[in-house]
Short mmCIF file of C-alpha atoms in Angstrom, two decimals:
data_model
loop_
_atom_site.label_atom_id
_atom_site.label_comp_id
_atom_site.label_asym_id
_atom_site.label_seq_id
_atom_site.Cartn_x
_atom_site.Cartn_y
_atom_site.Cartn_z
CA MET A 33 76.60 20.42 62.41
CA ALA A 34 79.27 18.30 60.91
CA THR A 35 82.56 16.98 62.07
CA ALA A 36 85.12 15.44 59.81
CA ARG A 37 85.42 12.23 61.77
CA THR A 38 83.36 9.13 62.29
CA ALA A 39 83.07 6.79 59.40
CA ARG A 40 85.17 5.31 56.70
CA THR A 41 85.77 8.34 54.49
CA VAL A 42 85.37 12.08 54.40
CA VAL A 43 81.90 11.45 52.98
CA ALA A 44 80.91 9.23 55.86
CA ALA A 45 82.36 11.75 58.26
CA ALA A 46 80.51 14.58 56.60
CA LEU A 47 77.31 12.63 56.48
CA ALA A 48 77.37 9.89 59.02
CA ALA A 49 79.09 12.16 61.48
CA GLY A 50 76.64 14.70 60.33
CA LEU A 51 79.35 17.21 59.88
CA THR A 52 78.84 19.18 62.97
CA VAL A 53 79.74 22.74 63.22
CA THR A 54 83.26 21.58 63.62
CA ALA A 55 85.98 20.21 61.47
CA LEU A 56 87.81 18.14 64.04
CA ALA A 57 90.10 15.77 62.22
CA ALA A 58 90.72 13.17 64.89
CA PRO A 59 91.32 9.50 64.14
CA ALA A 60 88.29 7.27 64.44
CA LEU A 61 87.97 3.62 65.19
CA ALA A 62 86.23 1.91 62.31
CA ALA A 63 83.99 -1.09 62.37
CA ASP A 64 85.87 -4.01 60.90
CA PRO A 65 83.96 -5.17 57.78
CA ALA A 66 85.64 -8.52 58.14
CA ALA A 67 84.68 -8.96 61.78
CA PRO A 68 82.43 -11.96 62.40
CA ALA A 69 78.74 -11.30 62.42
CA ALA A 70 76.94 -12.16 65.61
CA PRO A 71 74.67 -15.22 65.51
CA ALA A 72 70.95 -14.67 65.11
CA ALA A 73 70.30 -15.01 68.84
CA ALA A 74 72.90 -12.36 69.62
CA LYS A 75 71.33 -9.97 67.14
CA LYS A 76 67.99 -10.26 68.93
CA ASP A 77 69.51 -9.32 72.26
CA HIS A 78 71.60 -6.55 70.66
CA ALA A 79 74.89 -8.14 71.74
CA ALA A 80 76.87 -6.55 68.90
CA THR A 81 75.36 -3.13 69.65
CA ARG A 82 76.26 -3.53 73.31
CA ALA A 83 79.79 -4.50 72.30
CA ALA A 84 80.11 -1.39 70.10
CA LEU A 85 78.99 0.87 72.95
CA GLN A 86 81.52 -0.71 75.28
CA ALA A 87 84.24 -0.51 72.62
CA ALA A 88 83.69 3.25 72.41
CA VAL A 89 84.17 3.55 76.17
CA ASP A 90 87.23 1.28 76.03
CA ALA A 91 88.64 3.65 73.40
CA GLY A 92 88.36 6.57 75.82
CA VAL A 93 84.82 7.91 75.39
CA PRO A 94 83.33 8.82 78.80
CA GLY A 95 79.92 7.41 77.93
CA ALA A 96 77.72 6.02 75.14
CA VAL A 97 73.98 5.45 74.80
CA ALA A 98 71.84 3.80 72.14
CA GLN A 99 68.24 2.82 71.70
CA ALA A 100 66.79 0.54 69.02
CA ARG A 101 63.28 -0.47 68.00
CA ALA A 102 62.41 -3.53 65.96
CA ASP A 103 59.50 -5.94 65.77
CA GLY A 104 57.48 -3.70 68.07
CA ARG A 105 60.06 -3.89 70.84
CA SER A 106 62.35 -1.20 72.23
CA TRP A 107 65.82 -1.74 73.71
CA THR A 108 68.16 0.73 75.39
CA GLY A 109 71.85 0.20 76.08
CA THR A 110 74.45 2.33 77.85
CA ALA A 111 78.15 2.15 78.63
CA GLY A 112 80.27 4.34 80.85
CA GLU A 113 78.85 7.51 82.35
CA ARG A 114 75.51 7.69 80.56
CA GLY A 115 71.82 7.37 81.31
CA GLY A 116 69.36 5.74 78.95
CA ASP A 117 67.19 8.88 78.87
CA ASP A 118 70.04 11.33 78.34
CA ARG A 119 69.38 14.31 76.11
CA PHE A 120 72.19 15.49 73.86
CA ARG A 121 73.02 17.97 71.14
CA VAL A 122 72.23 16.22 67.85
CA GLY A 123 74.29 18.43 65.51
CA SER A 124 73.51 17.87 61.83
CA ILE A 125 70.55 15.61 62.51
CA THR A 126 68.88 19.02 62.71
CA LYS A 127 69.19 19.15 58.92
CA THR A 128 66.54 16.49 58.42
CA PHE A 129 64.06 18.51 60.50
CA THR A 130 64.86 21.65 58.50
CA ALA A 131 64.47 19.87 55.16
CA THR A 132 61.18 18.30 56.27
CA VAL A 133 59.71 21.72 57.02
CA LEU A 134 60.69 23.04 53.58
CA LEU A 135 59.15 20.01 51.88
CA GLN A 136 55.95 20.58 53.87
CA LEU A 137 55.88 24.22 52.77
CA GLN A 138 56.30 23.11 49.17
CA ALA A 139 53.42 20.65 49.54
CA GLU A 140 51.28 23.56 50.73
CA GLY A 141 52.22 25.61 47.67
CA ARG A 142 54.03 28.26 49.69
CA LEU A 143 57.34 27.82 47.85
CA ASP A 144 58.98 25.62 45.25
CA LEU A 145 62.24 23.88 45.99
CA ASP A 146 63.39 24.88 42.52
CA ASP A 147 62.98 28.56 43.38
CA PRO A 148 66.27 30.47 43.25
CA VAL A 149 67.54 31.38 46.70
CA GLU A 150 67.58 35.00 45.53
CA LYS A 151 63.76 34.99 45.38
CA TRP A 152 63.53 34.51 49.13
CA LEU A 153 66.82 35.99 50.32
CA PRO A 154 67.64 38.84 47.92
CA GLY A 155 71.26 39.89 48.05
CA VAL A 156 72.26 37.41 50.76
CA VAL A 157 74.15 34.92 48.58
CA ARG A 158 76.53 37.32 46.86
CA GLY A 159 80.29 37.85 46.83
CA HIS A 160 83.45 36.16 45.57
CA GLY A 161 81.55 34.37 42.80
CA HIS A 162 78.51 33.31 44.83
CA ASP A 163 75.22 34.16 43.14
CA GLY A 164 71.87 33.36 44.75
CA ARG A 165 70.14 33.78 41.38
CA LYS A 166 71.83 30.58 40.18
CA VAL A 167 71.34 28.47 43.33
CA THR A 168 68.04 26.76 44.10
CA VAL A 169 66.57 25.84 47.47
CA ARG A 170 66.78 22.18 46.43
CA GLN A 171 70.53 22.56 45.87
CA LEU A 172 70.86 23.85 49.42
CA LEU A 173 69.16 20.74 50.76
CA ASN A 174 71.17 18.18 48.79
CA HIS A 175 74.50 20.04 49.05
CA THR A 176 74.94 20.61 45.32
CA SER A 177 74.91 24.42 45.64
CA GLY A 178 78.69 24.84 45.70
CA ILE A 179 78.33 27.38 48.52
CA TYR A 180 81.39 27.52 50.75
CA ASN A 181 81.08 25.79 54.13
CA VAL A 182 81.22 28.38 56.92
CA THR A 183 82.72 25.89 59.36
CA ALA A 184 85.70 25.41 57.04
CA ASP A 185 86.71 29.06 57.44
CA PRO A 186 90.02 29.14 59.37
CA GLY A 187 89.05 32.15 61.47
CA PHE A 188 85.69 30.64 62.38
CA GLN A 189 87.35 27.34 63.26
CA GLU A 190 89.92 29.01 65.48
CA LYS A 191 87.31 30.94 67.46
CA VAL A 192 84.60 28.30 67.60
CA PHE A 193 86.42 24.97 67.71
CA GLY A 194 89.91 25.60 68.99
CA PRO A 195 91.05 26.54 72.51
CA ALA A 196 89.59 30.03 71.96
CA PHE A 197 86.17 28.39 72.27
CA LEU A 198 86.50 28.68 76.04
CA GLN A 199 86.49 32.49 75.72
CA HIS A 200 83.85 32.61 72.97
CA ARG A 201 81.47 29.78 73.90
CA TYR A 202 78.60 32.20 74.67
CA ASP A 203 79.07 34.49 71.66
CA ARG A 204 75.90 34.94 69.63
CA TRP A 205 75.98 34.67 65.85
CA THR A 206 73.17 35.72 63.56
CA PRO A 207 72.43 33.60 60.48
CA ARG A 208 73.47 36.53 58.29
CA GLN A 209 76.83 36.70 60.06
CA LEU A 210 77.42 33.00 59.41
CA VAL A 211 76.55 33.39 55.73
CA ALA A 212 78.73 36.48 55.47
CA VAL A 213 81.75 34.46 56.62
CA ALA A 214 81.10 31.95 53.83
CA MET A 215 80.68 34.70 51.26
CA GLU A 216 84.28 35.78 51.86
CA HIS A 217 85.38 32.63 50.00
CA ALA A 218 84.91 31.49 46.43
CA PRO A 219 82.30 28.78 45.73
CA ASP A 220 83.50 25.19 45.73
CA PHE A 221 82.00 24.65 42.24
CA ALA A 222 79.26 25.95 39.96
CA PRO A 223 75.76 25.16 41.29
CA GLY A 224 74.54 21.70 40.35
CA THR A 225 77.85 20.45 38.97
CA SER A 226 79.19 18.54 41.98
CA TRP A 227 78.58 17.75 45.65
CA ASN A 228 80.15 19.05 48.84
CA TYR A 229 78.77 19.12 52.37
CA SER A 230 78.25 22.71 53.51
CA ASN A 231 76.66 23.84 56.75
CA THR A 232 76.04 27.23 55.12
CA ASN A 233 73.41 25.54 52.94
CA TYR A 234 71.26 24.79 55.95
CA VAL A 235 71.76 28.13 57.63
CA LEU A 236 70.30 29.55 54.40
CA ALA A 237 67.55 26.92 54.41
CA GLY A 238 66.50 28.06 57.87
CA MET A 239 66.50 31.66 56.67
CA VAL A 240 64.22 30.68 53.77
CA ILE A 241 61.78 29.08 56.22
CA GLU A 242 61.77 32.29 58.23
CA LYS A 243 61.09 34.40 55.14
CA VAL A 244 58.23 32.17 54.01
CA THR A 245 56.57 31.78 57.42
CA GLY A 246 57.43 35.14 58.96
CA ARG A 247 58.58 33.41 62.16
CA PRO A 248 61.81 31.82 63.47
CA TYR A 249 62.52 28.53 61.72
CA GLY A 250 62.52 26.81 65.13
CA LYS A 251 58.84 27.66 65.60
CA ALA A 252 58.04 25.88 62.34
CA VAL A 253 59.97 22.82 63.54
CA GLU A 254 58.14 22.88 66.86
CA ASN A 255 54.65 23.36 65.41
CA ARG A 256 55.01 21.02 62.44
CA ILE A 257 57.13 18.19 63.87
CA ILE A 258 57.90 18.32 67.59
CA LYS A 259 54.35 18.94 68.85
CA PRO A 260 52.46 16.63 66.43
CA LEU A 261 54.85 13.75 67.18
CA LYS A 262 54.95 14.58 70.93
CA LEU A 263 58.74 14.69 70.99
CA ARG A 264 59.00 15.70 74.63
CA ALA A 265 62.81 15.60 74.80
CA THR A 266 63.37 17.56 71.58
CA THR A 267 64.04 21.29 71.55
CA VAL A 268 65.31 24.05 69.26
CA PRO A 269 67.33 26.02 71.84
CA GLY A 270 67.80 29.24 69.88
CA THR A 271 70.12 31.34 72.07
CA ASP A 272 69.91 29.23 75.26
CA PRO A 273 73.39 27.77 75.94
CA THR A 274 72.32 25.34 78.66
CA MET A 275 71.40 21.67 78.48
CA PRO A 276 68.11 20.31 79.87
CA ASN A 277 67.99 17.40 82.30
CA PRO A 278 68.57 14.54 82.18
CA SER A 279 71.87 14.85 80.35
CA SER A 280 75.50 13.90 80.82
CA PRO A 281 78.43 16.29 80.33
CA ALA A 282 79.83 16.67 76.82
CA TYR A 283 83.62 16.51 76.57
CA SER A 284 86.07 17.82 73.99
CA THR A 285 89.81 18.25 73.54
CA LEU A 286 88.99 21.26 71.33
CA GLY A 287 90.88 19.79 68.43
CA GLY A 288 93.78 18.58 70.53
CA GLY A 289 93.25 14.89 69.83
CA PRO A 290 93.82 11.95 72.17
CA GLY A 291 95.93 12.80 75.20
CA ALA A 292 95.16 16.52 75.08
CA PRO A 293 93.37 18.24 78.00
CA VAL A 294 89.67 17.43 78.11
CA HIS A 295 87.11 20.18 78.66
CA ASP A 296 83.45 20.14 79.61
CA VAL A 297 81.80 21.82 76.61
CA SER A 298 78.19 21.11 77.54
CA GLU A 299 77.26 24.78 77.47
CA LEU A 300 77.68 26.68 74.22
CA SER A 301 75.86 29.15 72.05
CA PRO A 302 73.61 27.17 69.66
CA THR A 303 73.76 30.14 67.29
CA ILE A 304 77.00 28.77 65.84
CA ALA A 305 74.89 26.10 64.18
CA HIS A 306 71.38 27.54 63.63
CA ALA A 307 69.27 25.36 61.28
CA ALA A 308 72.34 23.33 60.33
CA GLY A 309 72.87 21.76 63.75
CA GLU A 310 71.50 23.39 66.91
CA MET A 311 68.83 20.95 68.11
CA ILE A 312 68.72 18.83 71.27
CA SER A 313 66.95 15.49 71.56
CA ASP A 314 67.26 11.94 72.90
CA SER A 315 67.43 8.47 71.38
CA ARG A 316 63.70 7.80 71.76
CA ASP A 317 62.53 10.99 70.07
CA LEU A 318 64.99 10.69 67.20
CA GLN A 319 63.69 7.24 66.36
CA THR A 320 60.10 8.43 66.57
CA PHE A 321 60.93 11.23 64.13
CA TYR A 322 62.72 9.10 61.53
CA ARG A 323 60.15 6.32 61.70
CA ALA A 324 57.31 8.80 61.19
CA LEU A 325 59.18 10.48 58.34
CA LEU A 326 60.02 7.29 56.44
CA GLN A 327 56.55 5.85 56.97
CA GLY A 328 54.94 8.90 55.33
CA ARG A 329 53.40 10.54 58.38
CA LEU A 330 55.10 13.92 57.87
CA LEU A 331 55.16 14.30 54.09
CA PRO A 332 52.93 13.34 51.17
CA LYS A 333 54.22 10.55 48.92
CA ASP A 334 55.62 12.97 46.35
CA GLY A 335 57.48 14.87 49.03
CA LEU A 336 59.01 11.76 50.55
CA ARG A 337 59.98 10.60 47.06
CA GLU A 338 61.81 13.88 46.50
CA MET A 339 63.50 13.64 49.88
CA THR A 340 64.82 10.15 49.18
CA THR A 341 66.02 10.99 45.65
CA ALA A 342 69.69 10.92 46.48
CA VAL A 343 72.84 12.28 44.89
CA ASP A 344 74.99 9.21 44.20
CA LEU A 345 78.08 9.24 46.42
CA SER A 346 79.09 5.65 45.80
CA GLU A 347 82.46 6.64 44.35
CA GLN A 348 83.39 8.06 47.74
CA LEU A 349 81.52 5.54 49.88
CA PRO A 350 79.96 2.44 48.27
CA GLY A 351 76.18 2.47 48.47
CA ALA A 352 76.00 6.00 49.89
CA GLY A 353 73.75 8.79 48.71
CA TYR A 354 72.47 12.13 49.96
CA GLY A 355 68.87 13.20 49.42
CA LEU A 356 67.21 16.28 50.88
CA GLY A 357 68.56 16.35 54.41
CA LEU A 358 68.59 12.57 54.44
CA MET A 359 71.50 10.20 53.90
CA LYS A 360 71.40 6.67 52.53
CA GLN A 361 74.00 4.16 53.67
CA LYS A 362 74.59 0.61 52.56
CA LEU A 363 76.10 -1.28 55.46
CA SER A 364 78.63 -4.11 55.33
CA CYS A 365 75.89 -6.77 55.40
CA GLY A 366 74.12 -5.16 52.44
CA LYS A 367 71.32 -3.63 54.49
CA GLU A 368 70.24 -0.13 53.44
CA VAL A 369 69.43 2.47 56.09
CA TRP A 370 68.30 6.08 55.92
CA GLY A 371 68.87 8.90 58.38
CA HIS A 372 71.59 11.32 59.37
CA GLY A 373 74.47 11.74 61.75
CA GLY A 374 75.43 14.74 63.77
CA GLY A 375 78.47 16.08 65.52
CA ILE A 376 78.99 19.17 67.62
CA HIS A 377 81.29 19.94 70.53
CA GLY A 378 81.52 16.86 72.76
CA SER A 379 78.71 15.02 71.03
CA LEU A 380 78.58 12.55 68.13
CA SER A 381 75.23 11.03 67.15
CA GLU A 382 73.66 8.64 64.65
CA ALA A 383 69.97 8.16 63.87
CA TYR A 384 69.00 5.71 61.12
CA ALA A 385 66.18 3.40 60.14
CA THR A 386 65.37 0.91 57.42
CA ARG A 387 63.42 2.40 54.52
CA ASP A 388 60.14 0.99 55.86
CA GLY A 389 60.87 2.51 59.27
CA ARG A 390 60.38 -0.79 61.07
CA HIS A 391 63.91 -1.11 62.46
CA SER A 392 65.56 2.00 63.85
CA LEU A 393 68.51 3.08 65.96
CA ALA A 394 69.65 6.31 67.58
CA ALA A 395 72.95 6.58 69.43
CA ASN A 396 75.26 9.16 70.96
CA ILE A 397 78.73 9.34 72.48
CA ASN A 398 79.65 12.32 74.66
CA ALA A 399 83.12 12.97 73.24
CA ASP A 400 84.43 14.20 69.89
CA TRP A 401 88.01 12.94 69.71
CA THR A 402 87.55 9.17 69.63
CA GLY A 403 84.89 6.46 69.47
CA ASP A 404 83.24 4.83 66.47
CA THR A 405 79.58 5.63 65.98
CA GLN A 406 79.57 3.76 62.66
CA ALA A 407 80.36 0.56 64.56
CA ILE A 408 77.17 1.05 66.58
CA LEU A 409 75.16 1.15 63.33
CA GLU A 410 76.91 -1.95 62.03
CA GLY A 411 76.31 -3.72 65.32
CA GLU A 412 72.59 -3.02 65.41
CA PHE A 413 71.63 -3.51 61.78
CA CYS A 414 74.15 -6.17 60.77
CA GLY A 415 75.13 -7.84 64.04
CA THR A 416 78.75 -7.04 63.23
CA LEU A 417 81.07 -7.07 66.23
CA PRO A 418 83.35 -4.03 66.57
CA LYS A 419 87.04 -4.17 65.86
CA PRO A 420 88.90 -4.86 69.12
CA VAL A 421 90.41 -1.81 70.77
CA LYS A 422 94.22 -2.06 70.83
#
C-alpha cells in the first residue's frame, strides 16, 4: 500500500514508495542530484542502474532486481539474493490497476467518476465528519477526498506493522472493517480542498467496483487487464497468504529500523491491503502493464486524459503530480516519467515509464528498512550514479 519511506519527501514516499499498507518511517538513502551522470555508453548498458541495485545491497538490502525496456530491447539486472524472474508483492502499484478498471467502467457508461460515493456505497462513508454524499469516486482516485488513511491509525499500525504482526499476519480483514477503522477519525480536510494520500480511498474504490460489477474487484482486474495483456506472473491473491514461485524471501524489521532483528515476512494476509495494495507481479509484467496503459491500449483517449490529469504537488516535490492512480515525477535530469511505487512488508517497488511508454523500468528490493528505490529510477532514466554508501 504505502510506506512513508523511499524518496526525497513525504510526497515521494507516499507516492514513489507507493505508500504501502505501512507507515514505516525508516531513513532512506537518496539519489544524489549532484552526482555525475553516466556517459552515453554507460546509459546504454544500464551501468548506473546496476550501480543503484548494488548500492541498495551495500546499504543492507538482501537483494534487488530491476528490468528495463527501451528501443525494443529488454535488460534485467540483479544484486544480492535475487532472481531476475522473481515475483514480489507490489503494494500500491495495485492502485493503478484499480483506477484503470474504474475508468473502463466509466467508458462503458456503467458509472461516472463524479458520482458521489454514497450512490454506490450507501452509509459506508459516515462518522466523525465523513460524508459519502460529498465525496466523489474521482476524489478517491486522486486522493482529494480528505478521507482518513486507515494505515495511519495507531491501533492498526501496532497490530499490522509492529512486532504484533508475527501473531496477526494471517488475520483476515474485510474491506468494510478497514473503512470502519478510518471512520473512527475525523477527515483530513473537506473533500476537494486539499490532497493527502489515503489507502482508505482505494479500499473504497475496490468496493465500488464490486458494487458495479457484482463480483470481487480482483475478478475485474483479472478479466480486464491481466488476461488480455497475458500477465502470467500477476495475481490478485485475495485471502491467500503465500507467495508463488519463483520469489525470494521478503524481510522486515517490523518498524525497528537498521540493526533491529530481521524477520521473514513473505507470508501475510493480503486482506490488510485489498484494492489499495494486495497484488503480486514481476518486473516484466509491470512494464507490460504501464506501457500498454500509457500507449492507450487499456483506455480510450478521454479516459487516459482523465487519468493523467494530475493534482499539482510541485510545492512538496518539484515536478510531481498525482492523477487517477498514476503519479508523475520529474527526475533530476528533467525527464518526466509516469507510474507508481509500492511498499508493503519486506517489499519496496517502483514501476515507471516515459509518457509515450517507450522507455520503462520496474524494480523491487526485498527489504523495507533501507535501500533507495528512487536511485534506481534516476539511474535508469537519467544515468545518474547513486550516492556512495558510507
